[in-house]
Tab-separated table of C-alpha atoms and ligand atoms in Angstrom:
chain	number	residue	atom	x	y	z
A	1	MET	CA	117.899	100.171	120.806
A	2	GLU	CA	116.105	103.452	121.497
A	3	ARG	CA	119.390	105.367	121.529
A	4	PHE	CA	120.583	103.516	118.462
A	5	ILE	CA	117.457	104.544	116.514
A	6	THR	CA	117.630	108.133	117.730
A	7	ASN	CA	121.271	108.515	116.742
A	8	MET	CA	120.890	106.852	113.350
A	9	PRO	CA	120.938	109.407	110.498
A	10	LYS	CA	117.778	109.133	108.412
A	11	THR	CA	115.247	110.965	106.248
A	12	GLU	CA	111.452	111.126	106.291
A	13	LEU	CA	109.614	110.742	102.987
A	14	HIS	CA	105.951	110.417	104.015
A	15	LEU	CA	104.709	113.097	106.372
A	16	HIS	CA	101.604	115.250	106.020
A	17	LEU	CA	102.315	118.614	107.620
A	18	GLU	CA	98.635	118.970	108.543
A	19	GLY	CA	98.986	115.604	110.290
A	20	SER	CA	101.770	116.922	112.511
A	21	LEU	CA	99.343	119.356	114.176
A	22	GLU	CA	99.519	118.346	117.842
A	23	PRO	CA	96.370	118.843	119.968
A	24	GLU	CA	98.187	121.431	122.113
A	25	MET	CA	98.980	123.525	119.051
A	26	MET	CA	95.454	123.004	117.710
A	27	PHE	CA	94.060	124.553	120.884
A	28	ARG	CA	96.640	127.348	120.846
A	29	LEU	CA	95.845	128.290	117.235
A	30	ALA	CA	92.097	127.994	117.832
A	31	LYS	CA	92.428	130.553	120.608
A	32	ARG	CA	94.672	132.823	118.535
A	33	ASN	CA	92.201	132.744	115.636
A	34	ASN	CA	88.981	132.879	117.674
A	35	ILE	CA	87.782	129.472	116.562
A	36	GLU	CA	85.696	127.222	118.756
A	37	LEU	CA	86.779	123.568	118.747
A	38	PRO	CA	84.127	120.870	119.185
A	39	PHE	CA	86.220	119.366	122.030
A	40	PRO	CA	86.421	120.697	125.593
A	41	SER	CA	90.114	119.863	126.154
A	42	VAL	CA	93.334	118.474	124.721
A	43	GLU	CA	92.613	115.201	126.546
A	44	ALA	CA	89.107	114.912	125.080
A	45	LEU	CA	90.532	115.522	121.612
A	46	ARG	CA	93.249	112.886	122.077
A	47	ASP	CA	90.599	110.454	123.313
A	48	ALA	CA	88.782	110.897	120.010
A	49	TYR	CA	91.840	109.578	118.112
A	50	ASN	CA	90.482	106.066	117.729
A	51	PHE	CA	89.847	105.121	114.144
A	52	ASN	CA	88.361	102.070	112.464
A	53	ASN	CA	89.492	103.083	108.982
A	54	LEU	CA	91.056	105.844	106.872
A	55	GLN	CA	87.823	107.829	106.453
A	56	GLU	CA	87.174	108.146	110.189
A	57	PHE	CA	90.655	109.611	110.573
A	58	LEU	CA	90.285	111.951	107.584
A	59	ASP	CA	87.065	113.420	108.988
A	60	LEU	CA	88.901	114.543	112.156
A	61	TYR	CA	92.044	115.533	110.273
A	62	TYR	CA	90.191	117.955	107.978
A	63	GLN	CA	88.273	119.365	110.935
A	64	GLY	CA	91.530	119.895	112.859
A	65	ALA	CA	93.072	121.783	109.935
A	66	ASP	CA	90.397	124.502	110.294
A	67	VAL	CA	92.514	126.217	112.960
A	68	LEU	CA	95.242	126.909	110.370
A	69	GLN	CA	94.398	130.381	109.108
A	70	THR	CA	97.429	132.616	108.681
A	71	GLU	CA	100.851	132.311	107.124
A	72	GLN	CA	102.298	132.365	110.651
A	73	ASP	CA	100.113	129.380	111.607
A	74	PHE	CA	101.622	127.346	108.775
A	75	TYR	CA	105.080	128.563	109.734
A	76	ASP	CA	104.573	127.487	113.371
A	77	LEU	CA	103.193	124.096	112.308
A	78	THR	CA	106.162	123.411	110.023
A	79	TRP	CA	108.709	124.762	112.492
A	80	ALA	CA	107.406	122.468	115.261
A	81	TYR	CA	107.838	119.490	112.927
A	82	LEU	CA	111.366	120.600	112.018
A	83	GLN	CA	112.323	120.749	115.677
A	84	ARG	CA	111.103	117.176	116.100
A	85	CYS	CA	113.249	116.192	113.132
A	86	LYS	CA	116.285	117.837	114.686
A	87	ALA	CA	115.707	115.966	117.962
A	88	GLU	CA	115.303	112.662	116.085
A	89	ASN	CA	118.278	113.020	113.741
A	90	VAL	CA	116.079	113.281	110.642
A	91	MET	CA	118.435	115.096	108.279
A	92	HIS	CA	116.318	115.437	105.153
A	93	ILE	CA	112.524	115.651	104.773
A	94	GLU	CA	110.005	115.587	101.922
A	95	PRO	CA	106.784	116.741	103.548
A	96	PHE	CA	103.354	116.786	101.914
A	97	PHE	CA	100.815	119.549	102.189
A	98	ASP	CA	97.200	119.619	100.975
A	99	PRO	CA	96.393	123.063	99.510
A	100	GLN	CA	92.770	122.138	98.773
A	101	THR	CA	92.089	121.520	102.486
A	102	HIS	CA	92.704	125.237	102.888
A	103	THR	CA	91.566	126.819	99.616
A	104	ASP	CA	88.207	125.031	99.925
A	105	ARG	CA	87.506	126.976	103.144
A	106	GLY	CA	88.519	130.312	101.684
A	107	ILE	CA	92.222	130.478	102.610
A	108	PRO	CA	94.143	131.818	99.590
A	109	PHE	CA	96.587	129.348	97.987
A	110	ASP	CA	99.602	131.549	98.804
A	111	ILE	CA	99.057	131.475	102.599
A	112	PRO	CA	99.952	127.828	103.347
A	113	ILE	CA	102.761	127.540	100.819
A	114	THR	CA	104.549	130.750	101.843
A	115	GLY	CA	104.367	129.916	105.575
A	116	ILE	CA	105.586	126.374	104.953
A	117	LEU	CA	108.438	127.430	102.645
A	118	ARG	CA	109.636	130.127	105.035
A	119	ALA	CA	109.895	127.564	107.849
A	120	LEU	CA	111.575	124.980	105.603
A	121	GLU	CA	114.172	127.568	104.530
A	122	ASP	CA	114.818	128.472	108.171
A	123	GLY	CA	115.141	124.766	108.955
A	124	GLN	CA	117.712	124.382	106.210
A	125	VAL	CA	119.779	127.350	107.404
A	126	ARG	CA	119.403	127.054	111.183
A	127	LEU	CA	118.975	123.301	111.691
A	128	GLY	CA	120.804	121.895	108.655
A	129	ILE	CA	117.745	119.892	107.570
A	130	SER	CA	117.430	119.727	103.782
A	131	TYR	CA	114.003	119.426	102.180
A	132	LYS	CA	111.951	118.840	99.059
A	133	LEU	CA	108.309	119.914	99.217
A	134	ILE	CA	105.491	117.777	97.758
A	135	MET	CA	102.044	119.186	96.969
A	136	CYS	CA	99.214	116.661	97.239
A	137	PHE	CA	95.868	116.607	95.464
A	138	LEU	CA	92.879	115.379	97.463
A	139	ARG	CA	91.559	112.409	95.520
A	140	HIS	CA	87.984	112.698	96.843
A	141	LEU	CA	87.733	116.030	95.005
A	142	SER	CA	87.348	116.425	91.249
A	143	GLU	CA	89.941	116.360	88.492
A	144	GLU	CA	88.942	119.936	87.753
A	145	SER	CA	89.785	121.028	91.293
A	146	ALA	CA	93.189	119.313	91.017
A	147	PHE	CA	93.860	121.167	87.736
A	148	GLU	CA	92.916	124.459	89.390
A	149	THR	CA	95.326	123.676	92.252
A	150	LEU	CA	98.137	122.910	89.807
A	151	ARG	CA	97.428	126.205	88.064
A	152	GLN	CA	97.655	128.086	91.366
A	153	ALA	CA	100.970	126.364	92.092
A	154	THR	CA	102.574	127.544	88.838
A	155	PRO	CA	104.350	130.592	90.397
A	156	TYR	CA	105.872	128.217	92.964
A	157	ARG	CA	107.011	125.677	90.389
A	158	ASN	CA	110.663	126.009	91.423
A	159	GLN	CA	109.908	125.540	95.125
A	160	LEU	CA	108.060	122.273	94.519
A	161	THR	CA	109.685	118.931	93.722
A	162	ALA	CA	106.728	116.645	93.193
A	163	VAL	CA	102.982	116.281	93.293
A	164	GLY	CA	101.262	113.546	95.292
A	165	LEU	CA	97.798	112.078	95.792
A	166	ASP	CA	96.144	111.493	99.162
A	167	SER	CA	92.785	111.308	100.989
A	168	SER	CA	90.064	108.651	100.523
A	169	GLU	CA	91.595	105.915	98.389
A	170	LYS	CA	88.712	103.518	97.825
A	171	GLY	CA	86.534	104.600	94.923
A	172	ASN	CA	89.035	107.262	93.831
A	173	PRO	CA	91.436	105.322	91.597
A	174	PRO	CA	94.642	106.771	90.127
A	175	GLU	CA	93.080	106.975	86.638
A	176	LYS	CA	90.876	109.860	87.847
A	177	PHE	CA	94.075	111.962	87.993
A	178	SER	CA	96.075	110.659	85.023
A	179	ARG	CA	95.663	113.899	83.043
A	180	VAL	CA	96.563	116.277	85.853
A	181	PHE	CA	99.592	114.151	86.744
A	182	GLU	CA	100.629	114.258	83.089
A	183	ALA	CA	100.368	118.055	83.185
A	184	ALA	CA	102.488	118.121	86.366
A	185	ARG	CA	105.137	115.928	84.734
A	186	GLU	CA	105.153	118.245	81.716
A	187	MET	CA	105.979	121.066	84.166
A	188	GLY	CA	109.007	119.004	85.216
A	189	LEU	CA	107.578	117.864	88.547
A	190	LEU	CA	108.118	114.338	89.843
A	191	THR	CA	105.092	112.337	90.994
A	192	VAL	CA	104.204	110.088	93.940
A	193	ALA	CA	100.840	108.722	95.084
A	194	HIS	CA	99.221	106.967	98.008
A	195	ALA	CA	98.251	103.526	96.719
A	196	GLY	CA	97.629	100.121	98.232
A	197	GLU	CA	96.954	101.422	101.739
A	198	GLU	CA	93.249	100.513	101.862
A	199	GLY	CA	92.855	100.246	98.103
A	200	PRO	CA	93.775	97.141	96.088
A	201	ALA	CA	97.157	96.190	94.587
A	202	GLN	CA	95.719	97.219	91.203
A	203	TYR	CA	95.914	100.870	92.343
A	204	ILE	CA	99.686	100.417	92.721
A	205	TRP	CA	99.944	99.181	89.115
A	206	ASP	CA	97.851	102.179	88.054
A	207	ALA	CA	99.933	104.654	90.066
A	208	LEU	CA	103.013	103.342	88.227
A	209	ASP	CA	101.493	103.077	84.752
A	210	LEU	CA	98.989	105.953	84.681
A	211	LEU	CA	100.609	108.478	87.037
A	212	GLY	CA	104.288	107.705	86.379
A	213	VAL	CA	105.159	107.735	90.085
A	214	SER	CA	108.770	107.562	91.285
A	215	ARG	CA	107.704	106.159	94.667
A	216	VAL	CA	104.539	104.617	96.107
A	217	ASP	CA	103.181	105.926	99.426
A	218	HIS	CA	102.131	103.023	101.687
A	219	GLY	CA	101.903	100.262	99.035
A	220	VAL	CA	101.663	97.544	101.695
A	221	ARG	CA	98.965	95.651	99.781
A	222	ALA	CA	101.505	94.939	97.022
A	223	ILE	CA	102.226	91.751	98.931
A	224	GLU	CA	98.920	90.318	97.643
A	225	ASP	CA	100.274	90.354	94.064
A	226	PRO	CA	103.470	88.362	93.372
A	227	ILE	CA	103.893	89.794	89.852
A	228	LEU	CA	103.692	93.338	91.224
A	229	MET	CA	106.192	92.443	93.965
A	230	GLN	CA	108.641	91.257	91.308
A	231	ARG	CA	108.154	94.499	89.374
A	232	LEU	CA	108.830	96.634	92.484
A	233	ILE	CA	112.043	94.668	93.020
A	234	ASP	CA	113.154	94.736	89.365
A	235	GLU	CA	112.503	98.475	88.974
A	236	SER	CA	113.691	99.450	92.490
A	237	ILE	CA	110.471	101.300	93.289
A	238	ALA	CA	110.477	102.473	96.883
A	239	LEU	CA	107.486	102.235	99.224
A	240	THR	CA	107.066	104.848	101.970
A	241	VAL	CA	105.582	102.673	104.696
A	242	CYS	CA	104.011	104.078	107.894
A	243	PRO	CA	103.713	101.343	110.531
A	244	LEU	CA	101.937	103.228	113.351
A	245	SER	CA	99.514	104.752	110.839
A	246	ASN	CA	98.704	101.290	109.460
A	247	LEU	CA	98.018	100.057	112.975
A	248	LYS	CA	95.811	103.046	113.948
A	249	LEU	CA	93.796	102.826	110.709
A	250	CYS	CA	93.400	99.056	111.008
A	251	VAL	CA	95.296	98.222	107.815
A	252	PHE	CA	96.934	95.568	110.016
A	253	ARG	CA	95.185	94.262	113.110
A	254	ARG	CA	98.369	94.008	115.182
A	255	MET	CA	101.887	95.367	114.626
A	256	GLU	CA	103.052	91.753	114.785
A	257	ASP	CA	101.146	91.238	111.508
A	258	HIS	CA	102.912	94.078	109.653
A	259	ASN	CA	104.687	93.024	106.459
A	260	ILE	CA	107.410	95.697	106.237
A	261	LEU	CA	110.338	93.528	107.359
A	262	ASP	CA	109.141	90.632	105.235
A	263	MET	CA	109.134	92.992	102.244
A	264	LEU	CA	112.572	94.338	103.203
A	265	ASP	CA	114.022	90.843	103.336
A	266	ARG	CA	112.484	90.027	99.961
A	267	GLY	CA	114.319	92.970	98.369
A	268	ILE	CA	111.562	95.601	98.241
A	269	LYS	CA	112.873	99.127	98.853
A	270	VAL	CA	110.764	99.927	101.914
A	271	THR	CA	111.264	102.985	104.140
A	272	VAL	CA	109.884	103.943	107.578
A	273	ASN	CA	107.771	107.077	108.029
A	274	SER	CA	105.243	108.609	110.398
A	275	ASP	CA	102.421	109.833	108.053
A	276	ASP	CA	100.356	111.892	110.554
A	277	PRO	CA	102.329	111.646	113.801
A	278	ALA	CA	100.054	113.883	115.898
A	279	TYR	CA	97.155	111.519	115.209
A	280	PHE	CA	98.907	108.141	115.107
A	281	GLY	CA	100.987	108.249	118.254
A	282	GLY	CA	104.539	108.882	117.197
A	283	TYR	CA	107.151	110.467	114.972
A	284	VAL	CA	109.609	108.559	112.837
A	285	ASN	CA	111.741	107.107	115.636
A	286	ALA	CA	108.649	105.741	117.391
A	287	ASN	CA	107.825	103.965	114.131
A	288	TYR	CA	111.256	102.292	113.978
A	289	LEU	CA	110.985	101.389	117.648
A	290	ALA	CA	107.562	99.789	117.151
A	291	LEU	CA	109.146	97.507	114.544
A	292	GLU	CA	111.786	96.392	116.998
A	293	LYS	CA	109.213	95.723	119.721
A	294	ALA	CA	106.671	93.843	117.622
A	295	LEU	CA	108.793	92.284	114.894
A	296	GLY	CA	112.255	92.072	116.386
A	297	MET	CA	113.820	94.431	113.829
A	298	THR	CA	117.616	94.081	114.037
A	299	LYS	CA	120.140	96.930	113.934
A	300	GLN	CA	121.186	95.717	110.493
A	301	GLN	CA	117.575	95.926	109.255
A	302	ALA	CA	117.177	99.415	110.778
A	303	ILE	CA	120.275	100.590	108.931
A	304	LYS	CA	119.024	99.113	105.670
A	305	LEU	CA	115.700	100.958	106.143
A	306	ALA	CA	117.541	104.233	106.841
A	307	ALA	CA	119.796	103.678	103.813
A	308	ASN	CA	116.687	103.227	101.650
A	309	SER	CA	115.261	106.464	103.075
A	310	ILE	CA	118.340	108.297	101.816
A	311	GLU	CA	118.823	106.488	98.529
A	312	PHE	CA	115.197	106.846	97.401
A	313	SER	CA	114.774	110.448	98.498
A	314	PHE	CA	114.652	113.259	95.942
A	315	ALA	CA	117.695	114.967	97.517
A	316	SER	CA	120.543	115.970	95.200
A	317	GLU	CA	123.199	113.340	94.505
A	318	THR	CA	125.686	115.395	96.555
A	319	ARG	CA	123.353	115.537	99.544
A	320	LYS	CA	122.571	111.823	99.296
A	321	ALA	CA	126.282	110.971	99.184
A	322	ARG	CA	126.849	113.097	102.273
A	323	LEU	CA	124.006	111.470	104.217
A	324	LEU	CA	125.028	107.976	103.126
A	325	SER	CA	128.591	108.567	104.314
A	326	GLU	CA	127.261	109.656	107.719
A	327	LEU	CA	125.126	106.527	107.865
A	328	GLN	CA	128.128	104.434	106.762
A	329	LEU	CA	130.162	105.801	109.671
A	330	PHE	CA	127.309	105.096	112.093
A	331	ALA	CA	126.946	101.553	110.725
A	332	ARG	CA	130.671	100.826	111.188
A	333	GLN	CA	130.517	102.048	114.787
A	334	HIS	CA	127.837	99.400	115.381
A	335	GLN	CA	129.488	96.587	113.413
A	336	CYS	CA	126.806	96.774	110.725
A	337	GLU	CA	127.005	97.140	106.951
A	338	LEU	CA	125.223	99.537	104.645
B	411	HPA	N1	96.143	108.226	103.562
B	411	HPA	C1	95.443	109.015	102.750
B	411	HPA	N2	95.338	110.321	102.931
B	411	HPA	C2	95.950	110.882	103.974
B	411	HPA	C3	96.684	110.116	104.841
B	411	HPA	C4	96.802	108.723	104.623
B	411	HPA	O1	97.450	107.948	105.356
B	411	HPA	N3	97.165	110.974	105.765
B	411	HPA	C5	96.739	112.209	105.447
B	411	HPA	N4	95.999	112.160	104.359
B	412	ZN	ZN1	99.904	109.564	104.029
């Protein structure tokens, strides 16, 4: 099964670039930038990656991002992720980045985005990995700060595909950002949002109705609301689910309790993603593999999940057709259907 998952063509639609910062790179960049980390070693840092909830993770995640200082740092971070994608047969990616994590500590807006875009372009040319970049607003910060971030992004309008919403979900409902999302949509950007990870199913309704999202990030708590489930099915709204993340942040107690395959079988357009792989113990293939181990995911289900990851991406229709035909070929070789 491991080889099957590795060879299967797929995309990744829910990945925070800052969450792909491996401890080894964190230490390397800290040294390069003369920053002292509050951990004595890579091992001690890894040992600290035990979280009881989203906030405990976010506290370490924002602290870790402090080592990212220069355009080259953001290039190196993104390039390391792209190489993982190449090794895992991830052929199209839609990574998130959080400009406010950097601008709030005095890094100019242009530094992260130019480093990231330069690496993504190189990945397209040298590795054949297509991309669409998504800029996230931190929902624990103010509406005003989100508006300022959108203003700073204006010169990069054509390099961005969508805006998203991440960080502490509880107490920061979608409605707080309805106006800034409206402004983003008026600029022609698509929208996505984290909703129904720790927050209630109502936040998924609000992400759809107040933020006009094309996809919901996480969304696993939709299962608590049968009317919402029917809407997700009727309107073919994809969920970007992150199994290992959900386990590490205690959204589910055990992987055996995860609802992704149940949702898949009920006709919800779920996809598999890694969220913050450096913190949660695995990239996208490890997430698929965890589903096989704990839930007995079949090859047919894996192919359906990969097909969703292509179909509900923001790639061009030509690119999607190309990726789907590669997946079709792979499926036939394994006596499966698309
Ligand atoms: N949820 C909310 N915010 C985040 C996450 C997440 O899983 N990862 C990085 N920022
Ligand atoms: Zn996320």
